[in-house]
Amino acid sequence: MQTDSQNGSQNTPVIEITDLKVRYGDSPALNGISFDVHQNEILGIIGPAQSGKTTLLKVINRTLEFTPDTTVEGTVKLDGVDIDTIGDVYGLRQRIGMVLPLPVGLPLSIYDNVAFAPRTMGIRAKSELNEIVERCLQQAALWDEVKDRLNSLGTKLSGGQQQRLTIARALSHQPEILCLDEFSIAVDPVTTMRIEEVLKTLQAEMTILLVTNLVQQAKRLANRTAFFLNGDLIEIDTTDVIFSENPANQATYDYVNGTFG
Amino acid sequence: MNALTTRPELRKKIVLLSITVIIEGVAFIFFWSVLRKTAATHMQASSASRTSDALPNLLSDLNLILPMSLLAILLGIVCAFYLEEWLSSTSWIRRFIESQVAFLTGIPSLLYGLLAVIIFFGYAGVFKATRTTFQHNTALFYTEMLIFILMVIPVAIKATQEALRSVETPIRESTYALGANRWQVLTQQVIPRAFPQMLAGGCRAMSQAFAAAALLTGIHIWSHTTGLRGLPDRFMLFLGGALLLSNASSFLTEIYVPASTQQN
């Protein structure tokens, strides 16, 4: 666990969420949540299924727009700018790295998977691309396994390797914010530990939103932790408080201690 | 690319395809020779069935049909992209066109042939009083074009739409999440993945068109412009084309494996 004093700009809000409400058709997914995400922190987001964690991430990078029949109210500000008013939505998404729970290897070679985003941003120089691919694959703890077969298909990797490939891909466009949605779901514990170490070092460069079903992972990594339940933000506080004997809400205590429901 | 089956599987399928084509070819040639003999015995008095007359007719038919069906397929593909990628699934334009497409693709090609005959006679009837050969041929040309477009476009639209839908939403979403714009997603992810199926759809549309063309040669019997000259050859040409293209279409569909069912 890390302390707040580690980084000077820790308390500058980079994402400000105000009264965010999301509905899929008639069923509510988020009922008016408000909180800030601080610069260079790791914010753990925990909560049972259907509590709106993934929806929150999709609102932030505006991929929720692809789901038909959704209503979004409230504001999400990124560096003080309402994301709905950003005309260049593609530019917005380049600032946010996203790792989805089920790995989606693009049907390209391993190299092209990682080089995809830099190429869309206009980087063409081979040497520069090589450098980015190697750095990202190393950060995702995948380099040693695939360095000899960068030209084979990304979709042919095993599930855990594909997941790490998506992490490498999310890092490839050097995002300001990295959203990880249950990244360790298909990754073995040893590799998970290696990626967690990388996340701790990446924290110096970017803000990390970590949605996880493993409460212990949030405890290990997060500076602050938010507990979601049925579309409500029950509690957000420093990880120390959330995992202590007396968080503000009894439900939080029950959930992190596994006596929920 | 990854969308294709493994090599041993592919070899098996190519062997199967070859066997099918050979069997069809033998049956085809047999049928052709019978048809020619029959035609010859029924037209002894004229020189209509002389084989030397067949080639120019075949070429003029192909000259008409190939560009037209390619144009129709292209139009169908553009239309499918518009429906699938630009319009939302709740748009009433999309619903209307899709219902029409479903209706038109369900009609057997024989009915199109008959429709062509009816339209042709209805249209040509207008000129009856002052009919020249030129007007007659123009009427024939427009009828054929109309029927072709009516036949090929719906099939092309449907096939392309299915191909586009086969590209899973997560792939689109994760490409968008990397900051790619709509054009990049389309050209770098969707089209390469949907291409084999689109090709198969194009072949299927062409195959239908050729089958209809075989039927359309029937109009020429009534039209008097060409008489029975080379008719068996033309009929068989289109039938053969339809067979080959439908084989190609099923082959392309078979070798395509959706990514969701692919083994690691």
PDB file of C-alpha atoms in Angstrom, chain A residues 58 61 63 66-67 90 93-94 96 98 100 104 106-108 116-117 120 153 155-157 159 162 169-170 173, chain B residues 1-2 6 89 169-182 184-185 188-189 193 259 262-264:
ATOM      1  CA  LYS A  58     -17.411   2.978 -20.749  1.00  0.00           C
ATOM      2  CA  ASN A  61     -13.993   6.750 -22.830  1.00  0.00           C
ATOM      3  CA  THR A  63     -17.670   3.746 -25.860  1.00  0.00           C
ATOM      4  CA  PHE A  66     -22.138   2.091 -29.198  1.00  0.00           C
ATOM      5  CA  THR A  67     -24.669   0.416 -26.932  1.00  0.00           C
ATOM      6  CA  TYR A  90     -11.109   9.746 -31.129  1.00  0.00           C
ATOM      7  CA  ARG A  93     -10.058   7.832 -26.513  1.00  0.00           C
ATOM      8  CA  GLN A  94      -6.363   8.075 -27.339  1.00  0.00           C
ATOM      9  CA  ILE A  96      -7.444   6.757 -22.207  1.00  0.00           C
ATOM     10  CA  MET A  98      -8.742   0.557 -21.784  1.00  0.00           C
ATOM     11  CA  LEU A 100     -11.532  -5.099 -21.126  1.00  0.00           C
ATOM     12  CA  VAL A 104      -9.992  -9.210 -27.517  1.00  0.00           C
ATOM     13  CA  LEU A 106      -7.332  -7.985 -32.857  1.00  0.00           C
ATOM     14  CA  PRO A 107      -6.919 -10.367 -35.797  1.00  0.00           C
ATOM     15  CA  LEU A 108      -3.484  -8.991 -36.537  1.00  0.00           C
ATOM     16  CA  PHE A 116      -2.054  -0.275 -34.129  1.00  0.00           C
ATOM     17  CA  ALA A 117      -2.714   2.737 -31.936  1.00  0.00           C
ATOM     18  CA  THR A 120      -3.389   5.596 -36.096  1.00  0.00           C
ATOM     19  CA  LEU A 153      -1.233 -13.928 -34.922  1.00  0.00           C
ATOM     20  CA  THR A 155      -5.504 -14.276 -31.637  1.00  0.00           C
ATOM     21  CA  LYS A 156      -3.530 -17.524 -31.458  1.00  0.00           C
ATOM     22  CA  LEU A 157      -2.052 -16.698 -28.063  1.00  0.00           C
ATOM     23  CA  GLY A 159      -6.173 -16.440 -22.989  1.00  0.00           C
ATOM     24  CA  GLN A 162      -3.999 -12.289 -24.993  1.00  0.00           C
ATOM     25  CA  ARG A 169      -1.996  -2.385 -26.502  1.00  0.00           C
ATOM     26  CA  ALA A 170      -3.655  -0.098 -23.986  1.00  0.00           C
ATOM     27  CA  HIS A 173      -0.660   5.116 -27.087  1.00  0.00           C
TER      28      HIS A 173
ATOM     29  CA  MET B   1      -5.625 -14.643 -42.875  1.00  0.00           C
ATOM     30  CA  ASN B   2      -6.816 -16.073 -39.605  1.00  0.00           C
ATOM     31  CA  THR B   6      -6.165 -24.896 -41.382  1.00  0.00           C
ATOM     32  CA  SER B  89     -30.850  -0.264 -36.126  1.00  0.00           C
ATOM     33  CA  THR B 169     -18.852  -5.939 -31.483  1.00  0.00           C
ATOM     34  CA  PRO B 170     -15.921  -6.410 -29.024  1.00  0.00           C
ATOM     35  CA  ILE B 171     -13.481  -6.136 -31.913  1.00  0.00           C
ATOM     36  CA  ARG B 172     -15.054  -2.895 -33.065  1.00  0.00           C
ATOM     37  CA  GLU B 173     -15.249  -1.559 -29.531  1.00  0.00           C
ATOM     38  CA  SER B 174     -11.672  -2.346 -28.649  1.00  0.00           C
ATOM     39  CA  THR B 175     -10.484  -0.776 -31.884  1.00  0.00           C
ATOM     40  CA  TYR B 176     -12.469   2.346 -31.109  1.00  0.00           C
ATOM     41  CA  ALA B 177     -11.036   2.282 -27.578  1.00  0.00           C
ATOM     42  CA  LEU B 178      -7.568   2.575 -29.127  1.00  0.00           C
ATOM     43  CA  GLY B 179      -8.583   5.897 -30.602  1.00  0.00           C
ATOM     44  CA  ALA B 180      -9.224   4.723 -34.140  1.00  0.00           C
ATOM     45  CA  ASN B 181     -11.825   6.669 -36.087  1.00  0.00           C
ATOM     46  CA  ARG B 182     -14.735   5.158 -37.983  1.00  0.00           C
ATOM     47  CA  GLN B 184      -9.839   3.282 -39.671  1.00  0.00           C
ATOM     48  CA  VAL B 185     -12.074   0.749 -37.919  1.00  0.00           C
ATOM     49  CA  GLN B 188      -8.396  -1.908 -40.973  1.00  0.00           C
ATOM     50  CA  GLN B 189     -10.672  -4.241 -39.025  1.00  0.00           C
ATOM     51  CA  ARG B 193     -12.453  -9.661 -41.668  1.00  0.00           C
ATOM     52  CA  ALA B 259     -13.058 -15.765 -34.987  1.00  0.00           C
ATOM     53  CA  GLN B 262     -11.458 -20.371 -33.611  1.00  0.00           C
ATOM     54  CA  GLN B 263      -9.163 -22.547 -31.575  1.00  0.00           C
ATOM     55  CA  ASN B 264      -6.237 -20.991 -29.829  1.00  0.00           C
TER      56      ASN B 264
END
